């Protein structure tokens, strides 16, 4: 997916060769991304990372006498407000962002998830999600808990990487994480305004609202499904006394107005959705279909990711979503003539974009620190582990013979190792520790089950 073509050219003619070099590197990364004939290796990715860092150094040298441009370019990439005079982000900054985004996803693909470059793409997605949650003010405590945990992990990764990777990249990532933390803290403070039993009511209403939006964007619209969700909202409405959510003592808790406004939005949205029945106005229909297709493909990937996802596949989805999200004017979607979309279109688009970013986030955090070369073995071991745990939780086996299929599979995987390593040709793919630990855990589960079965079958004295 090409970057937005409307960005201004380099501000300094000396940046032109840097732009051309970055474009060539991005083309190399794109070709590597699309090549499915072999797995991606560290030796494919690290030289390209070094090339990008070299161009960053050259860019900094060009802009050294114009700190407002250096600071502003990197500030925009890290989503930090620069104290320097405002300058427009140029195509150089955007292509540089594309290179780092691709490199970040490649680091996940080769199993180096816990190294600083891998944090770039994930922090970008977290920032997008937090921006959307702040904008629409529709989120639950569960949303924030997971994001907070992921940010803390990224903070540790970046801190431990100091001195290992480019100082500029480490600074950019550290700034981006702190910006995300500030947004997260602000969102948490909004939830803290709810008193009494309002947090649980608020969370239930958020769930209903999202379910209505999901029903609204299904290929086949179901009136009965939305009506059931509307009935749930009306049941909550019936709990109000004189229009307020009161405590057992008859007091109106803090945050009552917030939850009442959310309930009213829920009732109004259900009514609008029942009226429109998923029909999108013609000027926005094509863009709507693009967003629905992206959401559906990402949803499918979330179900099959262990077997079908190469993390770099997410790049094209990100770029498509970014382009649509950034096409808004004053926060509103516009048609070809520049007219603002009505509220129904606005809310539907924002839901689809937010949901798609959420899927991308899920796919990134679910990525295993294992090279794609070892994923087939790793996934087989994951399946074996789940089966053995299920057998154990179901009461174990009555005879060691029942464990033969598991033992044979484990031994066949164990025999693939050469000097304790899983090799692919002469290469030792990343993620050896994770695969070996999982293999050891499976052997231990199998051993415990066999010992338990033998003990049961021993004759009593």
Short mmCIF file of C-alpha atoms in Angstrom, two decimals:
data_model
loop_
_atom_site.label_atom_id
_atom_site.label_comp_id
_atom_site.label_asym_id
_atom_site.label_seq_id
_atom_site.Cartn_x
_atom_site.Cartn_y
_atom_site.Cartn_z
CA UNK A 1 0.00 0.00 0.00
CA UNK A 2 1.61 3.25 -1.14
CA UNK A 3 1.98 6.15 1.25
CA UNK A 4 -0.28 9.15 0.94
CA UNK A 5 0.91 11.02 -2.19
CA UNK A 6 -0.12 14.51 -1.06
CA UNK A 7 2.74 15.04 1.39
CA UNK A 8 5.12 17.91 0.59
CA UNK A 9 8.55 17.15 -0.93
CA UNK A 10 11.80 17.45 1.09
CA UNK A 11 12.30 20.91 2.58
CA UNK A 12 16.02 20.84 1.74
CA UNK A 13 17.39 19.61 -1.63
CA UNK A 14 20.08 17.70 0.32
CA UNK A 15 17.29 15.45 1.62
CA UNK A 16 16.40 14.25 -1.88
CA UNK A 17 19.13 11.53 -2.07
CA UNK A 18 18.16 10.44 1.45
CA UNK A 19 14.54 10.12 0.33
CA UNK A 20 15.60 8.08 -2.71
CA UNK A 21 17.70 5.77 -0.53
CA UNK A 22 14.84 5.29 1.94
CA UNK A 23 12.45 4.53 -0.91
CA UNK A 24 14.84 1.88 -2.24
CA UNK A 25 15.12 0.33 1.22
CA UNK A 26 11.35 0.34 1.58
CA UNK A 27 11.08 -1.38 -1.81
CA UNK A 28 13.55 -4.03 -0.63
CA UNK A 29 11.52 -4.55 2.54
CA UNK A 30 8.32 -4.80 0.52
CA UNK A 31 9.83 -7.42 -1.80
CA UNK A 32 11.09 -9.38 1.20
CA UNK A 33 7.62 -9.15 2.74
CA UNK A 34 5.91 -10.62 -0.31
CA UNK A 35 8.43 -13.41 -0.93
CA UNK A 36 6.85 -16.61 0.40
CA UNK A 37 9.32 -19.00 -1.19
CA UNK A 38 11.47 -19.04 1.94
CA UNK A 39 11.31 -17.90 5.53
CA UNK A 40 12.71 -14.54 6.65
CA UNK A 41 16.03 -14.69 8.50
CA UNK A 42 17.84 -12.25 10.78
CA UNK A 43 20.54 -11.98 8.12
CA UNK A 44 17.88 -10.62 5.72
CA UNK A 45 16.55 -8.00 8.13
CA UNK A 46 19.48 -6.64 10.16
CA UNK A 47 21.42 -5.20 7.16
CA UNK A 48 18.29 -3.31 6.08
CA UNK A 49 17.85 -2.00 9.62
CA UNK A 50 21.46 -0.75 9.55
CA UNK A 51 20.84 0.95 6.20
CA UNK A 52 17.84 2.83 7.59
CA UNK A 53 19.79 3.95 10.66
CA UNK A 54 22.56 5.23 8.35
CA UNK A 55 20.00 7.35 6.51
CA UNK A 56 18.64 8.66 9.81
CA UNK A 57 22.13 9.83 10.73
CA UNK A 58 22.50 11.56 7.35
CA UNK A 59 19.09 13.19 7.79
CA UNK A 60 20.07 14.46 11.22
CA UNK A 61 23.28 15.92 9.76
CA UNK A 62 21.29 17.77 7.09
CA UNK A 63 18.86 19.13 9.67
CA UNK A 64 21.42 19.88 12.36
CA UNK A 65 21.24 23.62 11.68
CA UNK A 66 17.42 23.42 11.51
CA UNK A 67 16.46 21.77 14.80
CA UNK A 68 12.82 22.64 14.32
CA UNK A 69 12.70 20.28 11.32
CA UNK A 70 14.67 17.48 13.00
CA UNK A 71 12.64 17.72 16.18
CA UNK A 72 9.34 18.12 14.40
CA UNK A 73 9.90 15.16 12.04
CA UNK A 74 10.85 12.81 14.86
CA UNK A 75 8.25 14.33 17.18
CA UNK A 76 5.52 13.59 14.67
CA UNK A 77 6.78 10.04 14.21
CA UNK A 78 6.81 9.57 17.98
CA UNK A 79 3.56 11.53 18.42
CA UNK A 80 5.23 14.08 20.68
CA UNK A 81 4.40 17.77 20.52
CA UNK A 82 7.56 19.62 19.56
CA UNK A 83 8.44 22.93 21.24
CA UNK A 84 9.91 24.10 17.93
CA UNK A 85 7.88 26.15 15.42
CA UNK A 86 5.37 23.94 13.61
CA UNK A 87 6.55 22.48 10.32
CA UNK A 88 4.74 20.12 8.03
CA UNK A 89 5.71 16.49 7.99
CA UNK A 90 7.36 15.73 4.64
CA UNK A 91 7.40 12.69 2.44
CA UNK A 92 10.88 11.90 3.87
CA UNK A 93 9.43 11.54 7.37
CA UNK A 94 6.57 9.41 6.07
CA UNK A 95 8.81 7.04 4.10
CA UNK A 96 11.13 6.79 7.11
CA UNK A 97 8.10 5.86 9.23
CA UNK A 98 7.14 3.22 6.66
CA UNK A 99 10.64 1.72 6.80
CA UNK A 100 10.63 1.50 10.58
CA UNK A 101 7.10 0.13 10.58
CA UNK A 102 8.08 -2.66 8.19
CA UNK A 103 11.32 -3.36 10.05
CA UNK A 104 9.40 -3.58 13.31
CA UNK A 105 7.04 -6.18 11.87
CA UNK A 106 10.01 -8.07 10.41
CA UNK A 107 11.60 -8.25 13.87
CA UNK A 108 8.39 -9.96 15.03
CA UNK A 109 8.46 -12.29 12.03
CA UNK A 110 12.00 -13.47 12.81
CA UNK A 111 11.10 -14.00 16.47
CA UNK A 112 12.92 -10.99 17.95
CA UNK A 113 9.75 -9.65 19.59
CA UNK A 114 11.54 -8.58 22.76
CA UNK A 115 13.98 -6.24 21.04
CA UNK A 116 13.50 -2.50 20.66
CA UNK A 117 12.73 -2.27 16.91
CA UNK A 118 9.77 -4.64 17.38
CA UNK A 119 8.22 -2.07 19.73
CA UNK A 120 7.85 0.52 16.96
CA UNK A 121 4.79 -0.95 15.20
CA UNK A 122 3.05 -1.98 18.42
CA UNK A 123 3.48 1.45 20.01
CA UNK A 124 2.07 3.05 16.83
CA UNK A 125 -1.03 0.86 17.05
CA UNK A 126 -1.48 1.54 20.77
CA UNK A 127 -1.30 5.28 20.06
CA UNK A 128 -3.98 4.96 17.39
CA UNK A 129 -6.24 3.00 19.73
CA UNK A 130 -5.80 5.47 22.58
CA UNK A 131 -6.52 8.40 20.26
CA UNK A 132 -9.77 6.77 19.17
CA UNK A 133 -10.80 5.87 22.71
CA UNK A 134 -10.15 9.47 23.77
CA UNK A 135 -12.09 10.84 20.81
CA UNK A 136 -15.26 8.76 21.19
CA UNK A 137 -15.03 8.34 25.00
CA UNK A 138 -16.42 4.81 24.70
CA UNK A 139 -14.27 2.26 26.48
CA UNK A 140 -14.23 0.01 29.52
CA UNK A 141 -11.74 -0.73 32.28
CA UNK A 142 -10.83 -4.01 30.54
CA UNK A 143 -9.60 -2.08 27.50
CA UNK A 144 -7.21 -0.03 29.62
CA UNK A 145 -5.88 -2.91 31.74
CA UNK A 146 -4.49 -4.80 28.74
CA UNK A 147 -3.05 -1.68 27.09
CA UNK A 148 -1.38 -0.69 30.37
CA UNK A 149 0.22 -4.12 30.72
CA UNK A 150 1.53 -4.02 27.15
CA UNK A 151 2.96 -0.52 27.60
CA UNK A 152 4.84 -1.68 30.69
CA UNK A 153 6.38 -4.57 28.74
CA UNK A 154 7.43 -2.18 25.96
CA UNK A 155 8.96 0.18 28.52
CA UNK A 156 11.13 -2.64 29.89
CA UNK A 157 12.17 -3.73 26.37
CA UNK A 158 13.20 -0.19 25.40
CA UNK A 159 15.02 0.39 28.68
CA UNK A 160 17.01 -2.83 28.32
CA UNK A 161 17.90 -1.97 24.72
CA UNK A 162 19.80 1.18 25.62
CA UNK A 163 23.17 1.01 23.88
CA UNK A 164 22.17 -1.92 21.68
CA UNK A 165 20.25 -0.04 18.99
CA UNK A 166 20.23 3.46 17.51
CA UNK A 167 20.06 6.14 20.21
CA UNK A 168 17.58 8.10 18.08
CA UNK A 169 15.27 5.09 17.80
CA UNK A 170 15.44 4.40 21.55
CA UNK A 171 14.62 8.05 22.31
CA UNK A 172 11.74 8.01 19.83
CA UNK A 173 10.28 4.82 21.34
CA UNK A 174 10.69 6.07 24.91
CA UNK A 175 8.90 9.32 24.01
CA UNK A 176 6.12 7.46 22.24
CA UNK A 177 5.56 5.15 25.22
CA UNK A 178 5.34 8.12 27.59
CA UNK A 179 2.83 9.87 25.31
CA UNK A 180 0.73 6.68 25.31
CA UNK A 181 1.03 6.47 29.10
CA UNK A 182 -0.24 10.05 29.42
CA UNK A 183 -3.27 9.27 27.25
CA UNK A 184 -3.90 6.08 29.19
CA UNK A 185 -3.77 7.88 32.54
CA UNK A 186 -6.22 10.47 31.25
CA UNK A 187 -8.64 7.75 30.13
CA UNK A 188 -8.34 6.00 33.49
CA UNK A 189 -9.12 9.24 35.33
CA UNK A 190 -12.34 9.50 33.29
CA UNK A 191 -13.40 6.07 34.51
CA UNK A 192 -12.50 6.97 38.09
CA UNK A 193 -15.28 9.57 38.06
CA UNK A 194 -17.89 6.79 38.28
CA UNK A 195 -19.15 5.99 41.79
CA UNK A 196 -21.37 3.33 43.36
CA UNK A 197 -22.38 0.51 41.03
CA UNK A 198 -22.01 2.70 37.95
CA UNK A 199 -18.75 1.07 36.68
CA UNK A 200 -20.51 -2.26 36.06
CA UNK A 201 -23.48 -0.51 34.40
CA UNK A 202 -21.10 1.55 32.29
CA UNK A 203 -19.22 -1.56 31.15
CA UNK A 204 -22.46 -3.34 30.25
CA UNK A 205 -23.62 -0.36 28.16
CA UNK A 206 -20.28 -0.22 26.34
CA UNK A 207 -20.69 -3.92 25.50
CA UNK A 208 -24.23 -3.36 24.20
CA UNK A 209 -23.18 -0.36 22.13
CA UNK A 210 -20.33 -2.29 20.50
CA UNK A 211 -22.60 -5.27 19.84
CA UNK A 212 -25.10 -3.00 18.10
CA UNK A 213 -22.30 -1.54 15.95
CA UNK A 214 -21.15 -5.06 15.09
CA UNK A 215 -24.67 -6.09 14.08
CA UNK A 216 -24.92 -2.91 12.00
CA UNK A 217 -21.86 -3.89 9.93
CA UNK A 218 -22.68 -7.55 9.30
CA UNK A 219 -23.23 -8.68 5.71
CA UNK A 220 -26.76 -9.75 6.54
CA UNK A 221 -28.55 -7.33 8.85
CA UNK A 222 -30.54 -8.97 11.66
CA UNK A 223 -33.37 -6.85 13.02
CA UNK A 224 -34.07 -9.31 15.84
CA UNK A 225 -30.45 -9.21 17.01
CA UNK A 226 -30.50 -5.42 17.36
CA UNK A 227 -33.92 -5.51 19.00
CA UNK A 228 -32.59 -7.89 21.68
CA UNK A 229 -29.70 -5.53 22.35
CA UNK A 230 -32.08 -2.60 22.45
CA UNK A 231 -34.22 -4.51 24.99
CA UNK A 232 -31.13 -4.94 27.21
CA UNK A 233 -30.57 -1.19 27.13
CA UNK A 234 -34.23 -0.59 27.99
CA UNK A 235 -33.93 -2.97 30.95
CA UNK A 236 -31.07 -0.84 32.27
CA UNK A 237 -33.14 2.27 31.62
CA UNK A 238 -35.96 0.79 33.74
CA UNK A 239 -33.59 0.67 36.71
CA UNK A 240 -33.42 4.46 36.85
CA UNK A 241 -35.38 6.42 39.41
CA UNK A 242 -36.58 9.82 38.21
CA UNK A 243 -34.07 9.57 35.38
CA UNK A 244 -31.10 8.79 37.65
CA UNK A 245 -29.18 5.72 38.76
CA UNK A 246 -29.65 5.81 42.53
CA UNK A 247 -27.88 3.82 45.25
CA UNK A 248 -29.72 1.60 47.76
CA UNK A 249 -29.81 4.62 50.08
CA UNK A 250 -31.51 6.68 47.39
CA UNK A 251 -28.42 8.83 46.66
CA UNK A 252 -27.32 9.77 43.15
CA UNK A 253 -23.69 8.56 42.72
CA UNK A 254 -20.92 10.58 41.16
CA UNK A 255 -20.80 10.06 37.41
CA UNK A 256 -24.56 9.54 37.08
CA UNK A 257 -24.77 12.09 34.27
CA UNK A 258 -22.00 10.28 32.34
CA UNK A 259 -23.73 6.89 32.47
CA UNK A 260 -27.14 8.44 31.73
CA UNK A 261 -25.68 10.11 28.63
CA UNK A 262 -24.16 6.77 27.57
CA UNK A 263 -27.51 5.02 28.05
CA UNK A 264 -29.30 7.64 25.97
CA UNK A 265 -26.65 7.27 23.25
CA UNK A 266 -27.18 3.50 23.35
CA UNK A 267 -30.97 3.84 22.95
CA UNK A 268 -30.66 6.41 20.17
CA UNK A 269 -28.01 4.37 18.31
CA UNK A 270 -30.12 1.20 18.45
CA UNK A 271 -33.06 3.16 17.03
CA UNK A 272 -30.93 4.62 14.23
CA UNK A 273 -29.46 1.24 13.35
CA UNK A 274 -32.92 -0.37 13.22
CA UNK A 275 -34.05 2.41 10.94
CA UNK A 276 -31.07 2.29 8.56
CA UNK A 277 -30.65 -1.51 8.55
CA UNK A 278 -27.00 -1.32 7.51
CA UNK A 279 -27.67 0.71 4.35
CA UNK A 280 -24.80 3.10 3.61
CA UNK A 281 -25.31 6.30 1.53
CA UNK A 282 -23.91 5.99 -1.98
CA UNK A 283 -21.07 8.58 -1.60
CA UNK A 284 -19.57 6.53 1.24
CA UNK A 285 -20.44 3.02 0.10
CA UNK A 286 -17.11 2.18 -1.54
CA UNK A 287 -15.05 3.31 1.46
CA UNK A 288 -17.43 1.46 3.77
CA UNK A 289 -16.89 -1.78 1.86
CA UNK A 290 -13.11 -1.34 2.09
CA UNK A 291 -13.36 -0.96 5.87
CA UNK A 292 -15.69 -3.96 6.22
CA UNK A 293 -13.32 -6.11 4.12
CA UNK A 294 -10.33 -5.08 6.25
CA UNK A 295 -12.21 -5.83 9.46
CA UNK A 296 -13.37 -9.22 8.19
CA UNK A 297 -9.90 -10.26 6.99
CA UNK A 298 -8.30 -9.23 10.28
CA UNK A 299 -11.00 -11.08 12.20
CA UNK A 300 -10.26 -14.23 10.20
CA UNK A 301 -6.54 -13.82 10.84
CA UNK A 302 -7.21 -13.51 14.57
CA UNK A 303 -8.78 -16.98 14.49
CA UNK A 304 -6.08 -18.67 12.39
CA UNK A 305 -3.02 -16.51 13.14
CA UNK A 306 -0.89 -19.29 14.65
CA UNK A 307 -0.87 -21.07 11.30
CA UNK A 308 -1.36 -18.37 8.68
CA UNK A 309 0.00 -15.01 9.85
CA UNK A 310 3.27 -13.45 8.80
CA UNK A 311 3.40 -10.29 10.92
CA UNK A 312 4.52 -8.17 7.97
CA UNK A 313 1.09 -8.89 6.41
CA UNK A 314 -0.30 -6.34 8.88
CA UNK A 315 1.58 -3.48 7.21
CA UNK A 316 -0.82 -3.12 4.28
CA UNK A 317 -3.84 -3.16 6.60
CA UNK A 318 -2.23 -0.50 8.78
CA UNK A 319 -1.49 1.76 5.84
CA UNK A 320 -5.02 1.45 4.43
CA UNK A 321 -6.54 2.26 7.80
CA UNK A 322 -4.13 5.14 8.41
CA UNK A 323 -4.95 6.63 5.05
CA UNK A 324 -8.72 6.53 5.65
CA UNK A 325 -8.38 7.72 9.24
CA UNK A 326 -6.12 10.61 8.26
CA UNK A 327 -8.42 11.69 5.40
CA UNK A 328 -10.86 13.19 7.91
CA UNK A 329 -11.41 16.95 7.95
CA UNK A 330 -11.77 18.40 11.46
CA UNK A 331 -12.43 14.87 12.67
CA UNK A 332 -15.19 14.24 10.11
CA UNK A 333 -15.32 11.97 7.09
CA UNK A 334 -16.14 13.79 3.86
CA UNK A 335 -17.47 12.69 0.48
CA UNK A 336 -15.89 13.42 -2.91
CA UNK A 337 -17.42 16.90 -2.88
CA UNK A 338 -16.07 17.73 0.56
CA UNK A 339 -19.42 17.43 2.35
CA UNK A 340 -19.36 16.10 5.91
CA UNK A 341 -20.77 12.64 6.55
CA UNK A 342 -23.92 12.35 8.64
CA UNK A 343 -23.66 10.99 12.17
CA UNK A 344 -24.68 7.45 11.15
CA UNK A 345 -21.80 7.22 8.66
CA UNK A 346 -19.39 8.85 11.07
CA UNK A 347 -20.09 6.39 13.88
CA UNK A 348 -20.09 3.36 11.59
CA UNK A 349 -16.72 4.28 10.06
CA UNK A 350 -15.14 5.03 13.44
CA UNK A 351 -16.34 1.70 14.80
CA UNK A 352 -14.86 -0.23 11.85
CA UNK A 353 -11.54 1.61 12.06
CA UNK A 354 -11.29 1.17 15.82
CA UNK A 355 -12.21 -2.49 15.59
CA UNK A 356 -9.61 -3.11 12.89
CA UNK A 357 -6.86 -1.40 14.88
CA UNK A 358 -7.92 -3.54 17.86
CA UNK A 359 -7.46 -6.70 15.78
CA UNK A 360 -4.02 -5.52 14.63
CA UNK A 361 -3.09 -4.87 18.26
CA UNK A 362 -4.30 -8.34 19.26
CA UNK A 363 -2.34 -10.00 16.45
CA UNK A 364 0.84 -8.16 17.43
CA UNK A 365 0.67 -8.95 21.15
CA UNK A 366 -0.21 -12.58 20.31
CA UNK A 367 2.89 -12.91 18.13
CA UNK A 368 5.21 -15.58 19.55
CA UNK A 369 8.95 -14.85 19.97
CA UNK A 370 9.74 -17.59 17.48
CA UNK A 371 11.03 -17.36 13.91
CA UNK A 372 8.48 -18.27 11.26
CA UNK A 373 10.85 -21.11 10.31
CA UNK A 374 10.16 -22.74 13.70
CA UNK A 375 6.47 -21.86 13.92
CA UNK A 376 5.22 -25.19 12.46
CA UNK A 377 7.10 -27.10 15.19
CA UNK A 378 6.12 -24.58 17.85
CA UNK A 379 2.44 -24.75 16.89
CA UNK A 380 2.49 -28.57 16.96
CA UNK A 381 3.96 -28.45 20.46
CA UNK A 382 1.34 -25.91 21.55
CA UNK A 383 -1.36 -28.31 20.35
CA UNK A 384 0.30 -31.27 22.10
CA UNK A 385 0.57 -29.27 25.30
CA UNK A 386 -3.13 -28.36 25.22
CA UNK A 387 -4.07 -32.00 24.60
CA UNK A 388 -1.89 -33.28 27.46
CA UNK A 389 -3.29 -30.69 29.85
CA UNK A 390 -6.82 -31.65 28.81
CA UNK A 391 -6.03 -35.33 29.44
CA UNK A 392 -4.60 -34.44 32.86
CA UNK A 393 -7.62 -32.31 33.80
CA UNK A 394 -9.96 -35.11 32.69
CA UNK A 395 -8.51 -37.56 35.18
CA UNK A 396 -5.43 -38.79 33.33
CA UNK A 397 -5.03 -42.13 31.53
CA UNK A 398 -5.76 -45.66 32.74
CA UNK A 399 -2.74 -47.16 30.99
CA UNK A 400 0.64 -45.84 29.77
CA UNK A 401 -0.29 -47.28 26.35
CA UNK A 402 -2.76 -44.42 25.90
CA UNK A 403 0.18 -42.01 25.88
CA UNK A 404 1.97 -43.72 22.96
CA UNK A 405 0.65 -41.32 20.25
CA UNK A 406 1.83 -38.31 22.28
CA UNK A 407 5.19 -39.91 23.08
CA UNK A 408 5.82 -40.85 19.46
CA UNK A 409 5.09 -37.31 18.28
CA UNK A 410 7.26 -35.76 21.00
CA UNK A 411 10.14 -38.09 20.19
CA UNK A 412 9.86 -37.35 16.47
CA UNK A 413 10.09 -33.61 17.22
CA UNK A 414 12.97 -34.19 19.66
CA UNK A 415 14.85 -36.14 16.99
CA UNK A 416 14.71 -33.11 14.69
CA UNK A 417 17.25 -31.34 16.90
CA UNK A 418 20.95 -31.22 16.08
CA UNK A 419 23.11 -30.72 19.16
CA UNK A 420 20.03 -29.50 20.99
CA UNK A 421 19.07 -26.99 18.27
CA UNK A 422 16.37 -26.95 15.61
CA UNK A 423 18.25 -26.27 12.39
CA UNK A 424 17.04 -25.15 8.98
CA UNK A 425 19.90 -26.01 6.67
CA UNK A 426 22.95 -24.39 8.27
CA UNK A 427 20.85 -21.69 9.91
CA UNK A 428 19.79 -21.59 13.58
CA UNK A 429 16.47 -19.68 13.56
CA UNK A 430 15.45 -17.37 16.42
CA UNK A 431 13.25 -18.74 19.19
CA UNK A 432 15.25 -21.86 20.14
CA UNK A 433 14.68 -21.22 23.84
CA UNK A 434 10.90 -20.92 23.49
CA UNK A 435 10.61 -24.11 21.42
CA UNK A 436 12.92 -26.12 23.69
CA UNK A 437 11.09 -24.94 26.81
CA UNK A 438 7.76 -25.97 25.30
CA UNK A 439 9.16 -29.36 24.27
CA UNK A 440 10.48 -29.93 27.80
CA UNK A 441 7.12 -28.98 29.28
CA UNK A 442 5.34 -31.48 27.02
CA UNK A 443 7.77 -34.25 28.01
CA UNK A 444 7.20 -33.42 31.68
CA UNK A 445 3.41 -33.53 31.29
CA UNK A 446 3.66 -36.87 29.49
CA UNK A 447 5.98 -38.27 32.18
CA UNK A 448 3.64 -37.17 35.02
CA UNK A 449 0.68 -38.81 33.29
CA UNK A 450 2.63 -42.06 32.76
CA UNK A 451 3.79 -42.19 36.39
CA UNK A 452 0.23 -41.57 37.60
CA UNK A 453 -1.11 -44.36 35.37
CA UNK A 454 1.57 -46.82 36.50
CA UNK A 455 0.83 -46.02 40.14
CA UNK A 456 -2.85 -46.73 39.60
CA UNK A 457 -2.05 -50.08 38.00
CA UNK A 458 0.36 -51.32 40.69
CA UNK A 459 -1.08 -54.34 42.61
CA UNK A 460 -1.94 -53.69 46.24
CA UNK A 461 0.28 -55.46 48.83
#
